[in-house]
Coordinates of C-alpha atoms in Angstrom, one line a residue:
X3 CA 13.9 -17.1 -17.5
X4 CA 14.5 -21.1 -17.3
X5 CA 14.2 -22.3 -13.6
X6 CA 17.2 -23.7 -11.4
X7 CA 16.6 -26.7 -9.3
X8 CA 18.5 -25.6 -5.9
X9 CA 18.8 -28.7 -4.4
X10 CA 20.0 -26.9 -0.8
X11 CA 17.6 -25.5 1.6
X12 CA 19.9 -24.2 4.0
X13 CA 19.5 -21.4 7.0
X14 CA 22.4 -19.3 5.3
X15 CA 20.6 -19.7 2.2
X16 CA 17.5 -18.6 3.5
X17 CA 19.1 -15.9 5.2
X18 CA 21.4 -14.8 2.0
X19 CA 18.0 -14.2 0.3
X20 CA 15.4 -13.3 3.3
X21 CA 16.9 -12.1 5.9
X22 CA 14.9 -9.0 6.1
X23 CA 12.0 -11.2 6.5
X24 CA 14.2 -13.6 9.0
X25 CA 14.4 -10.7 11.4
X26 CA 10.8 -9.7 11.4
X27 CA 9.5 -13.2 12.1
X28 CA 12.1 -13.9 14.6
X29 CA 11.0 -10.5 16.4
X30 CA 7.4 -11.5 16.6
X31 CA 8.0 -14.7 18.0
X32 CA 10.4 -13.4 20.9
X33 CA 7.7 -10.8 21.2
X34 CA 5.2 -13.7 21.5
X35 CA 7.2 -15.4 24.1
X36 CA 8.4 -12.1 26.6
X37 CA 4.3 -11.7 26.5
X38 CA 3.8 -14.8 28.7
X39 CA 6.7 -14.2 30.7
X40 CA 6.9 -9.9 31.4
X41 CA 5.1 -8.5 33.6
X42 CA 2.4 -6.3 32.7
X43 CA 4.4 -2.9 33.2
X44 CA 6.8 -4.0 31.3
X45 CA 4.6 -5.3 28.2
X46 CA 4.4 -1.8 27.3
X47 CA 8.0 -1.5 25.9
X48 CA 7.4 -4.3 23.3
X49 CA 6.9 -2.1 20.4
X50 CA 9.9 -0.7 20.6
X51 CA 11.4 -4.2 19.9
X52 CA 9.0 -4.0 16.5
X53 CA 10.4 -1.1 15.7
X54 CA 13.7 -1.7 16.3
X55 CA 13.8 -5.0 14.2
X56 CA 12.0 -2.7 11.4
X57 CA 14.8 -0.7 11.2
X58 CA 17.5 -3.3 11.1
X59 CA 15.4 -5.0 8.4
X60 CA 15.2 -2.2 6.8
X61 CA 19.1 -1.7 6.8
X62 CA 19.4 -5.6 5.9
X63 CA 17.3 -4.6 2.4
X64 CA 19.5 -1.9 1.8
X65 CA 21.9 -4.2 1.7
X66 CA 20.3 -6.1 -1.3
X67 CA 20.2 -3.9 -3.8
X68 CA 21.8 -4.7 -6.8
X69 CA 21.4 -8.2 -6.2
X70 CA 20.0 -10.5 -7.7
X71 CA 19.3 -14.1 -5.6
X72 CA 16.7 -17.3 -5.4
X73 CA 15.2 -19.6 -3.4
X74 CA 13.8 -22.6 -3.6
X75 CA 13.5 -23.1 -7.1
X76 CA 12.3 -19.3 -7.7
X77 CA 10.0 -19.8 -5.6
X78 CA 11.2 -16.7 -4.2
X79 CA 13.7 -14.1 -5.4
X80 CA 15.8 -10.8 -4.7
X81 CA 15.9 -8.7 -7.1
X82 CA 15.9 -4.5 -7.1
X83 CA 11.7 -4.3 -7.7
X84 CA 11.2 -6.4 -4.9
X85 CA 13.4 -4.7 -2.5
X86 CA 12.3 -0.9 -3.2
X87 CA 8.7 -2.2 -2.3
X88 CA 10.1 -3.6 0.7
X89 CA 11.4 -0.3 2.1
X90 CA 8.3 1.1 1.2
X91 CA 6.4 -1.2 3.4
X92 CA 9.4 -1.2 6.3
X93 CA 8.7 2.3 6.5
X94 CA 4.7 2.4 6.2
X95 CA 4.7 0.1 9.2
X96 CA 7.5 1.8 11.1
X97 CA 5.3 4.9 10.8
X98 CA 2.3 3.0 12.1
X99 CA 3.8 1.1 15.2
X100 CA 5.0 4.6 15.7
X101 CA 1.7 6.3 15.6
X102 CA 0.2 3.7 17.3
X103 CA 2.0 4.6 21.0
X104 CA 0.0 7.7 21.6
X105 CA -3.4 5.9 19.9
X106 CA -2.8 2.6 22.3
X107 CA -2.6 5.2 25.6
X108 CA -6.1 6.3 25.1
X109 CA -7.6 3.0 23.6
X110 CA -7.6 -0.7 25.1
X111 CA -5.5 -2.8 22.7
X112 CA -3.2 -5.9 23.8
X113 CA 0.1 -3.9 22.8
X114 CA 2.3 -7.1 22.4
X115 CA -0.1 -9.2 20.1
X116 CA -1.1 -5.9 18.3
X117 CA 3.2 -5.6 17.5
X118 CA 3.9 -9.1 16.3
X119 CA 0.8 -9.1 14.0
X120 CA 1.7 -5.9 12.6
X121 CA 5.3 -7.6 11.7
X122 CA 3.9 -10.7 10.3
X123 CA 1.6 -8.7 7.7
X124 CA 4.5 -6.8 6.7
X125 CA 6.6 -9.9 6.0
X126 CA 3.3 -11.1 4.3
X127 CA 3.4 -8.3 2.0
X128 CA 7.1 -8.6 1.7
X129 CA 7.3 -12.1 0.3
X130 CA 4.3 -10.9 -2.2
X131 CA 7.0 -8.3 -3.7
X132 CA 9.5 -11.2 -3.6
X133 CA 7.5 -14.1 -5.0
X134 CA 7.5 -15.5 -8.5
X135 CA 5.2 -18.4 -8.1
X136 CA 1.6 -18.5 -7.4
X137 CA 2.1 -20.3 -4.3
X138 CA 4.6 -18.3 -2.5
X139 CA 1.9 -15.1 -3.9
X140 CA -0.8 -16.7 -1.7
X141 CA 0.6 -17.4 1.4
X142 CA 2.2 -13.8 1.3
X143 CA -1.2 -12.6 0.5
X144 CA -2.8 -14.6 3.3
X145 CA -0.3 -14.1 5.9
X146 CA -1.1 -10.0 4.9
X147 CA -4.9 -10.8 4.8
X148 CA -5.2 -12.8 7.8
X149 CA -2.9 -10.6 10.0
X150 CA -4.7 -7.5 8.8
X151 CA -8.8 -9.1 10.0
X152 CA -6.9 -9.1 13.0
X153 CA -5.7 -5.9 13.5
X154 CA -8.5 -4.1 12.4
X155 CA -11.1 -6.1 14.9
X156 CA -8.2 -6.1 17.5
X157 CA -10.9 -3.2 19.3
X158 CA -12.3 -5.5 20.6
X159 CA -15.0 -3.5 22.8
X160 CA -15.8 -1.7 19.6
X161 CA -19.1 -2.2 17.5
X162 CA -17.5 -0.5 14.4
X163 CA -14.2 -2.3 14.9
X164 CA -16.2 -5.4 14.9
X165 CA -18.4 -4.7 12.3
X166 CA -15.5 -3.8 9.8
X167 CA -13.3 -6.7 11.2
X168 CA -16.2 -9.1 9.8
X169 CA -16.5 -7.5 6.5
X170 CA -13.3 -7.3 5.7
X171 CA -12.7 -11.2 6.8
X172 CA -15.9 -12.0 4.1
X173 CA -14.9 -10.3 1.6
X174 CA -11.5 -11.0 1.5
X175 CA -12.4 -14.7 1.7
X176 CA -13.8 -14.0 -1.7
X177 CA -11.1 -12.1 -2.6
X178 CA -8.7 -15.6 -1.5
X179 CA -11.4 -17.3 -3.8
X180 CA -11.2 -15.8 -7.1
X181 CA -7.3 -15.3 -6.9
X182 CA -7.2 -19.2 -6.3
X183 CA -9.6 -20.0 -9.2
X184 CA -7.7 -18.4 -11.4
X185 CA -4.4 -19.4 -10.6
X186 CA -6.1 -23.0 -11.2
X187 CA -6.9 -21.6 -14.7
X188 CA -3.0 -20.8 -15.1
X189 CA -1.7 -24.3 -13.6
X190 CA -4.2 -26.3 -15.3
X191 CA -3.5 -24.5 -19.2
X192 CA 0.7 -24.6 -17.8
X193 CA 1.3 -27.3 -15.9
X194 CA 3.6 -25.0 -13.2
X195 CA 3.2 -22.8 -10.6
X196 CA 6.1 -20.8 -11.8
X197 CA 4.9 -17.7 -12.9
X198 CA 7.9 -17.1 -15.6
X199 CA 7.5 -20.9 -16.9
X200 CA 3.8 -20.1 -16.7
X201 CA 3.9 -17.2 -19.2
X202 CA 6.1 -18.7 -21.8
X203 CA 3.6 -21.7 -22.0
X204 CA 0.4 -19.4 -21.9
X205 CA 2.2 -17.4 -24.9
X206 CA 2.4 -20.5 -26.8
X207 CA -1.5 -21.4 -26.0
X208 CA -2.9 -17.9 -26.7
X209 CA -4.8 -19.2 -29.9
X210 CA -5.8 -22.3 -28.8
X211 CA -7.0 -21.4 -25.1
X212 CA -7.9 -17.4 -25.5
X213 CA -10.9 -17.8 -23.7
X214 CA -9.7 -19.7 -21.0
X215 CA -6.4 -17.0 -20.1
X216 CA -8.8 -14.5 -20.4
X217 CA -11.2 -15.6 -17.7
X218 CA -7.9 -16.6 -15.1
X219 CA -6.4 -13.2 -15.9
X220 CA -10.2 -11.5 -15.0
X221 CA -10.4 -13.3 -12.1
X222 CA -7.0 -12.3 -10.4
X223 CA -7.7 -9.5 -11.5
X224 CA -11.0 -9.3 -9.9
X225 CA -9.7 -11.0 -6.7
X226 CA -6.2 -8.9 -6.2
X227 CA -9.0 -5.7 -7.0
X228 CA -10.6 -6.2 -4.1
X229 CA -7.7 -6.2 -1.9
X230 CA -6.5 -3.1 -4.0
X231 CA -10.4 -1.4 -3.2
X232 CA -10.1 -0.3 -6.5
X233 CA -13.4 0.5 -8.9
X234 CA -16.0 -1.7 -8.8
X235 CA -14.8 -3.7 -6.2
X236 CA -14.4 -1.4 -3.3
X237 CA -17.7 -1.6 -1.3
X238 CA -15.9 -3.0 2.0
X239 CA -13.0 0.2 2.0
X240 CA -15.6 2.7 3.9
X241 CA -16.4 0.7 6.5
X242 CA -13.4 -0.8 7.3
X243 CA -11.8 1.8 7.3
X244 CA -14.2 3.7 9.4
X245 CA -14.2 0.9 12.2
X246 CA -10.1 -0.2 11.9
X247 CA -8.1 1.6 14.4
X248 CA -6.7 4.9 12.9
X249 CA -3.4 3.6 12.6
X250 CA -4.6 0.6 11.4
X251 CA -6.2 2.8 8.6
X252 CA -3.1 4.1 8.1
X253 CA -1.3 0.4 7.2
X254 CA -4.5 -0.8 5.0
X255 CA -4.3 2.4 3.3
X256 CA -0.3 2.5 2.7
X257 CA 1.3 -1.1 3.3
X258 CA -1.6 -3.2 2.1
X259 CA -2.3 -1.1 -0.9
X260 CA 1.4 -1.1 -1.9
X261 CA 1.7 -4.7 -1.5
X262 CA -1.2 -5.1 -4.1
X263 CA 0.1 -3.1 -6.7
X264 CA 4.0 -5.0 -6.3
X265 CA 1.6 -8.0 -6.6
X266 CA -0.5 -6.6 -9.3
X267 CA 2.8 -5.5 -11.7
X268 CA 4.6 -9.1 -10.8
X269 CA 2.3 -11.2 -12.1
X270 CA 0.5 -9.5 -15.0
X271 CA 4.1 -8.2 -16.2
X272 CA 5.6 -11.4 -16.2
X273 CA 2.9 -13.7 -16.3
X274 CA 1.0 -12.2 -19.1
X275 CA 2.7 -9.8 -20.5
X276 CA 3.4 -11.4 -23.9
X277 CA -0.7 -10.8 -24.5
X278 CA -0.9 -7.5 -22.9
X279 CA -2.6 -5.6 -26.3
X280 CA -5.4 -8.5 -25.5
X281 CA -6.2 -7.5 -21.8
X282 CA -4.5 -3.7 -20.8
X283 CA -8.4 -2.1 -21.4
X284 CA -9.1 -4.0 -18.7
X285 CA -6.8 -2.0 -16.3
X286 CA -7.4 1.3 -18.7
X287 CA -11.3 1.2 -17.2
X288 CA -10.8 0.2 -14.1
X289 CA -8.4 3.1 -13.7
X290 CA -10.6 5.3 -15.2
X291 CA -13.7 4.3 -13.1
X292 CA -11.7 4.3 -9.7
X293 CA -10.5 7.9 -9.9
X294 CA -13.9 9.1 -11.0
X295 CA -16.0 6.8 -8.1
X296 CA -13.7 7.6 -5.6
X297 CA -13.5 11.2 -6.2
X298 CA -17.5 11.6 -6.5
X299 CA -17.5 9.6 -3.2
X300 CA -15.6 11.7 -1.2
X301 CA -17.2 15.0 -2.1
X302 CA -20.4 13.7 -0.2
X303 CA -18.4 11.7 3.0
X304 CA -18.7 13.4 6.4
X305 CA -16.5 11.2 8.2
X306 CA -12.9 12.2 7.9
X307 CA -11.9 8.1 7.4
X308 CA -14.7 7.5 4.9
X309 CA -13.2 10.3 3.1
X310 CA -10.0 8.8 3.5
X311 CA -11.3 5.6 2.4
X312 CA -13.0 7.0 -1.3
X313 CA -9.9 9.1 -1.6
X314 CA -7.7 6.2 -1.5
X315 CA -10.1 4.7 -4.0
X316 CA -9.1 7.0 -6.2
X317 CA -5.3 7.1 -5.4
X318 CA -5.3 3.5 -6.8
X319 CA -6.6 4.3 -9.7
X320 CA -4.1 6.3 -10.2
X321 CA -1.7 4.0 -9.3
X322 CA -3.0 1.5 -12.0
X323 CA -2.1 3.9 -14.8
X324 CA 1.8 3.4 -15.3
X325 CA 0.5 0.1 -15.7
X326 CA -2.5 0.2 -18.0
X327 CA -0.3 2.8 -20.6
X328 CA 1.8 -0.6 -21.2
X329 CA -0.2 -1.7 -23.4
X330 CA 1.1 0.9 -26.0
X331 CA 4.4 -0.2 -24.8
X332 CA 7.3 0.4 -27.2
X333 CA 10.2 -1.6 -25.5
X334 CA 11.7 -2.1 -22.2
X335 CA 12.1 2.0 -21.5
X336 CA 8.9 2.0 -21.2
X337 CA 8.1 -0.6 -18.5
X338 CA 11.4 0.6 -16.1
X339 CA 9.3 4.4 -16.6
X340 CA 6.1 2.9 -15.5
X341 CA 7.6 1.2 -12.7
X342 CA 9.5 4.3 -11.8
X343 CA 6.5 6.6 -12.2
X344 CA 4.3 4.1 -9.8
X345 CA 7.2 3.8 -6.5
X346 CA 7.4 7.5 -6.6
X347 CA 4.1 7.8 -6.5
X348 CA 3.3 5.8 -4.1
X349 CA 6.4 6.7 -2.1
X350 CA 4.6 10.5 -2.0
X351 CA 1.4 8.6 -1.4
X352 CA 2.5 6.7 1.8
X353 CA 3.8 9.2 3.3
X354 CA 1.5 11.7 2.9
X355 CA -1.2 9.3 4.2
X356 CA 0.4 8.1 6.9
X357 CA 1.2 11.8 8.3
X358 CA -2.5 12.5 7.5
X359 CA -3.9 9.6 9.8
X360 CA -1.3 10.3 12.4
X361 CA -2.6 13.5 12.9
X362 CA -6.5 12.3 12.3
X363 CA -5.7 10.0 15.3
X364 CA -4.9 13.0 17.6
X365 CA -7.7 15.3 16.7
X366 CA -10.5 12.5 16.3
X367 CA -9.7 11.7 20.4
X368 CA -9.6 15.6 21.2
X369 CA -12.9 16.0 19.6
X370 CA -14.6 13.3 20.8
X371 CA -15.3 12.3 17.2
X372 CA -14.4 11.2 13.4
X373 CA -16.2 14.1 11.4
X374 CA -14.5 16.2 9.6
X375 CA -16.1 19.4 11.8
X376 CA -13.5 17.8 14.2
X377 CA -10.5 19.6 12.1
X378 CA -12.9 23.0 13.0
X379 CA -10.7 25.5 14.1
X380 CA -6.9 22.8 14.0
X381 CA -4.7 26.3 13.1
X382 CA -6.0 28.2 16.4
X383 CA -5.6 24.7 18.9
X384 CA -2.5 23.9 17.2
X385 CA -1.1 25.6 14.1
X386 CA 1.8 22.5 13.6
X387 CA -1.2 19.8 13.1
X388 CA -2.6 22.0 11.0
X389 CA -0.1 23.3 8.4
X390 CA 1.2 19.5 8.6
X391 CA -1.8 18.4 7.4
X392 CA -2.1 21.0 4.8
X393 CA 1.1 19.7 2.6
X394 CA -0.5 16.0 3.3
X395 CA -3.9 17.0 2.0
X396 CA -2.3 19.2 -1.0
X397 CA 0.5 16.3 -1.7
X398 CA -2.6 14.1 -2.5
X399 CA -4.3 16.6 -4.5
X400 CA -1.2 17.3 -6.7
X401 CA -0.4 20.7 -5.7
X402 CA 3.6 22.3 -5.5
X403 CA 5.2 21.8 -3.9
X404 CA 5.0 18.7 -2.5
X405 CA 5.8 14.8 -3.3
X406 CA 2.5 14.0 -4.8
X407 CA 2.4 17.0 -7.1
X408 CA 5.6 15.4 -9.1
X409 CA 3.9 11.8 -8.9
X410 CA 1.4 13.1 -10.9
X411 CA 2.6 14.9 -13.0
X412 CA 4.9 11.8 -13.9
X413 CA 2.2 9.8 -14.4
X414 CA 0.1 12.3 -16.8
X415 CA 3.6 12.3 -18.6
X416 CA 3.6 8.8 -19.0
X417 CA -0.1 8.7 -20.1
X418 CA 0.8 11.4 -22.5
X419 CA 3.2 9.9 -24.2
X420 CA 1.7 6.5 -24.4
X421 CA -1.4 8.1 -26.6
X422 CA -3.8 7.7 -23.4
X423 CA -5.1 11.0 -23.8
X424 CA -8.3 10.6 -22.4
X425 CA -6.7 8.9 -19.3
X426 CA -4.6 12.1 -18.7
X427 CA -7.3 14.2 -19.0
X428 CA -9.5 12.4 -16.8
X429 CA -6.6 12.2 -14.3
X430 CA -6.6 15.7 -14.7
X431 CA -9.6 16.4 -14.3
X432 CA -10.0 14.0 -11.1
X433 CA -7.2 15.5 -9.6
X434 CA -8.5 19.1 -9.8
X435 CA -12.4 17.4 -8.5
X436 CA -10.5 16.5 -5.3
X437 CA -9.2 19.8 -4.3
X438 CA -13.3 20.0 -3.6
X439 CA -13.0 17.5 -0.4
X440 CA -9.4 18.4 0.4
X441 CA -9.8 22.1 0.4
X442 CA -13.1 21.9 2.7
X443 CA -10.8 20.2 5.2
X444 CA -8.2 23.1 5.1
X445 CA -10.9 25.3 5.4
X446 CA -12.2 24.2 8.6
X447 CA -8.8 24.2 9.8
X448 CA -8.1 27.6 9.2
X449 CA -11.4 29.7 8.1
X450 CA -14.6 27.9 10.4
X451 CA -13.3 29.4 13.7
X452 CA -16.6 29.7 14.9
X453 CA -17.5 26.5 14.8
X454 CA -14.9 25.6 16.5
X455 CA -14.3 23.0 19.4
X456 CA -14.2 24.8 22.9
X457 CA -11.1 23.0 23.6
X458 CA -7.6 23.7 24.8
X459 CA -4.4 23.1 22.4
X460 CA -4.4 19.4 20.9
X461 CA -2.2 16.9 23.3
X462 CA 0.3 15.5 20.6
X463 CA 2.8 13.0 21.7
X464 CA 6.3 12.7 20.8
X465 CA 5.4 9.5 19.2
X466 CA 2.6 11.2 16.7
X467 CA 5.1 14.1 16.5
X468 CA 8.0 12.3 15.1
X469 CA 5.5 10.3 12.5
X470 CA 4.4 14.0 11.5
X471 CA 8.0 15.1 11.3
X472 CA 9.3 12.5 9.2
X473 CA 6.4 12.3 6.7
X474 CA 5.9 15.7 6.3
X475 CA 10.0 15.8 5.6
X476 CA 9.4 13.5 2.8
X477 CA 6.5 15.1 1.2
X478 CA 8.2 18.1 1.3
X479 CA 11.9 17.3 0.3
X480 CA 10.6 15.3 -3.1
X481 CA 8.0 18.4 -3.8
X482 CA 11.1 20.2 -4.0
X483 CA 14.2 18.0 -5.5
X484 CA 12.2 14.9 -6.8
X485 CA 15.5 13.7 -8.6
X486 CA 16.8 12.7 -5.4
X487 CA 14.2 9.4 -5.3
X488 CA 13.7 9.5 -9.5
X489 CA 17.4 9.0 -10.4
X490 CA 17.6 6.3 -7.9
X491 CA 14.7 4.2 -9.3
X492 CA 15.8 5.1 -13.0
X493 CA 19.6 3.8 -12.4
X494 CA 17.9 0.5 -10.6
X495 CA 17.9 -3.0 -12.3
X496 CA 14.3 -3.9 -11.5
X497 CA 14.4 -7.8 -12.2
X498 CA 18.6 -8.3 -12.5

């Protein structure tokens, strides 16, 4: 694709092509102002104006589709791939804020700044689906990162929430680092930022600078891993995840996640994709070792977010799949499957895991705890909760019929038919290990009554209801008629 100078930088242009974003930004600044000016009582209504302006940005990206816009000199663009990630992470974070009234009742957190940070790391991970130069890439990725330290030390009182807050800052400054120093590699071999000028250039100095485009495509990959907590570089996930507020879980796990893979397929499809027999192993192992460490993790985790944590570990590696089977790529079919195969997926996977964590969030504060002998006994206290989190725990397992059970069996499909035979099977096999962790949660829920919490019915508010509702609607609906999501991402024009 040749670049086009556009010489005007107007507000109608900027809206024409973000206006989703416009609205978020916009939102969190009047939400930044009313908290100087409201009085305290009336503070607590702010959310709704987060979620309100999710929704109408979410009807604004709707509004996209099928076409294809830029900005800035491509600097940014709008194109079909970019918005179906976007509604992905409108509704990850609508979820959240929503699940996030009934945890905020119970816990101190500043409700207004806790709202407009949530907005701004979605519109960070919105401009990382939207970018197609290195620069735009990192600030989305550090408006994300930076927003998301803050939201998951936002407890402030809270030695955990502190503890992970720190981490996560440290090791996503390395994260910042390596992405940076290999971008450097990419500028200083093409003499652009531009991510499509980039690639034609780094096609043309393969032979003569292999090395070199090998070590700046290791270390974004390195540095966008650990953001993804993928295999090897996901020592930070458990305790973060452990110390973040539970809905704040919930949004690393789903938003942040799914802005690394739109990340992850941008740049290495277009940036080094003419190469891709030279570097796809790389993604091939690092699938491979993700599902099997985060598997083997959970098995032994006793903490029902730690578990979470290695299980999403896993879930990313198989998320990288679609991805690494490029490599035996026979023409553009193939990509548009892989893309396909990975939104559905992690459609199934978002909201699974964000009905999962909504429900974690209720019966973590009944107990009193975050074990998973807190689920003891769920069906008796309140048999909703607990078959609700049955289709979540069984849509990430892979079982019929529910959302996640089609994503993989996509995926294995795709792995299949790419000749990664030994990536199916260990999919496979994966897949079946997990039913280990997930089943032992169901069977506290509905077997362990005597070890049961001498507690009334959980308290579950409307709030955490209508996140249950609308997640577990999802998971079901596309374990049932997954054509309704698949024939809409196979009839899409990803990149115009």
């Amino acid at each position: 694709m040749a670049p086009m100078y556009d010489p005007t930088l107007t507000f109608a242009r900027v809206w024409a092509v973000l206006s989703p974003e416009v609205v978020l930004v916009l939102t969190g600044f009047l939400i930044m102002v009313l908290d100087l000016f409201l009085p305290k009582q009336k503070k607590t209504y702010l959310p709704v104006l987060g979620l309100l302006a999710l929704a109408v940005s979410f009807g604004l990206v709707l509004t996209h589709f099928g076409k294809t816009d830029q900005l800035a000199n491509i600097m940014v663009i709008t194109d079909d791939y970019g918005n179906m990630f976007k509604l992905l992470f409108l509704a990850g974070t609508f979820l959240t804020l929503l699940m996030s009234h009934d945890f905020a009742q119970h816990v101190k957190i500043p409700k207004p700044e806790y709202t407009y940070v949530l907005l701004f790391a979605t519109v960070g991970a919105m401009f990382m689906a939207s970018a197609l130069d290195l620069i735009t890439l990192f600030v989305g990725l550090e408006l994300l990162s930076l927003s998301s330290y803050i939201l998951v030390a936002i407890h402030r009182s809270n030695a955990k929430a502190t503890e992970g807050g720190m981490k996560y800052l440290i090791i996503g400054g390395v994260a910042s680092a390596l992405f940076l120093y290999g971008a450097s590699f990419v500028y200083g071999l093409s003499g652009t930022t531009n991510i499509a000028v980039a690639s034609q250039a780094l096609y043309g100095l393969w032979f003569q600078y292999k090395v070199l485009i090998l070590i700046s495509f290791v270390l974004i990959l390195a540095g966008i891993g650990i953001k993804l907590s993928i295999a090897p570089f996901h020592m930070w996930t458990p305790d973060t995840y452990e110390g973040a507020p539970t809905p704040i879980t919930s949004f690393l796990a789903t938003v942040s996640k799914a802005a690394g893979f739109a990340f992850v397929f941008r740049i290495f499809i277009w940036g080094y994709s003419a190469n891709i027999k030279e570097w796809y192993m790389f993604l091939v192992v690092l699938a491979a070792l993700s599902m099997i460490v985060g598997n083997l993790a959970a098995m032994t985790a006793k903490n029902i977010k730690r578990m979470m944590a290695y299980s999403s570990i896993a879930q990313a590696g198989y998320l990288l799949v679609p991805l690494a089977v490029l490599g035996h790529a026979k023409g553009e079919f193939n990509l548009w499957q892989s893309i396909s195969q990975m939104v559905f997926y992690l459609a199934a996977y978002i909201f699974a895991t964000a009905g999962a964590f909504a429900i974690i969030s209720v019966v973590n504060r009944d107990a009193g705890n975050e074990t998973i002998d807190s689920f003891a006994g769920l069906y008796k206290r309140s048999p909703f909760l607990a078959i609700a989190m049955s289709f979540f725990l069984l849509s990430m397992a892979g079982l019929p019929i529910t959302a996640g059970f089609f994503g993989k069996v996509f995926i294995i499909f795709g792995a299949i038919n790419g000749s990664f035979y030994w990536l199916a099977a260990i999919m496979f096999v994966t897949s079946v290990a997990s039913f280990y962790y997930y089943i032992g949660v169901m069977k506290r829920m509905f077997v362990d009554f005597e070890t049961a919490l001498p507690v009334s019915a959980v308290r579950v508010d409307s709030s955490v209801s209508v996140t249950v509702w609308i997640s577990l609607l999802v998971t079901v609906v596309l374990g049932i008629v997954p054509n309704l999501l698949m024939n809409v991402l196979n009839n899409l024009k990803w990149f115009g």
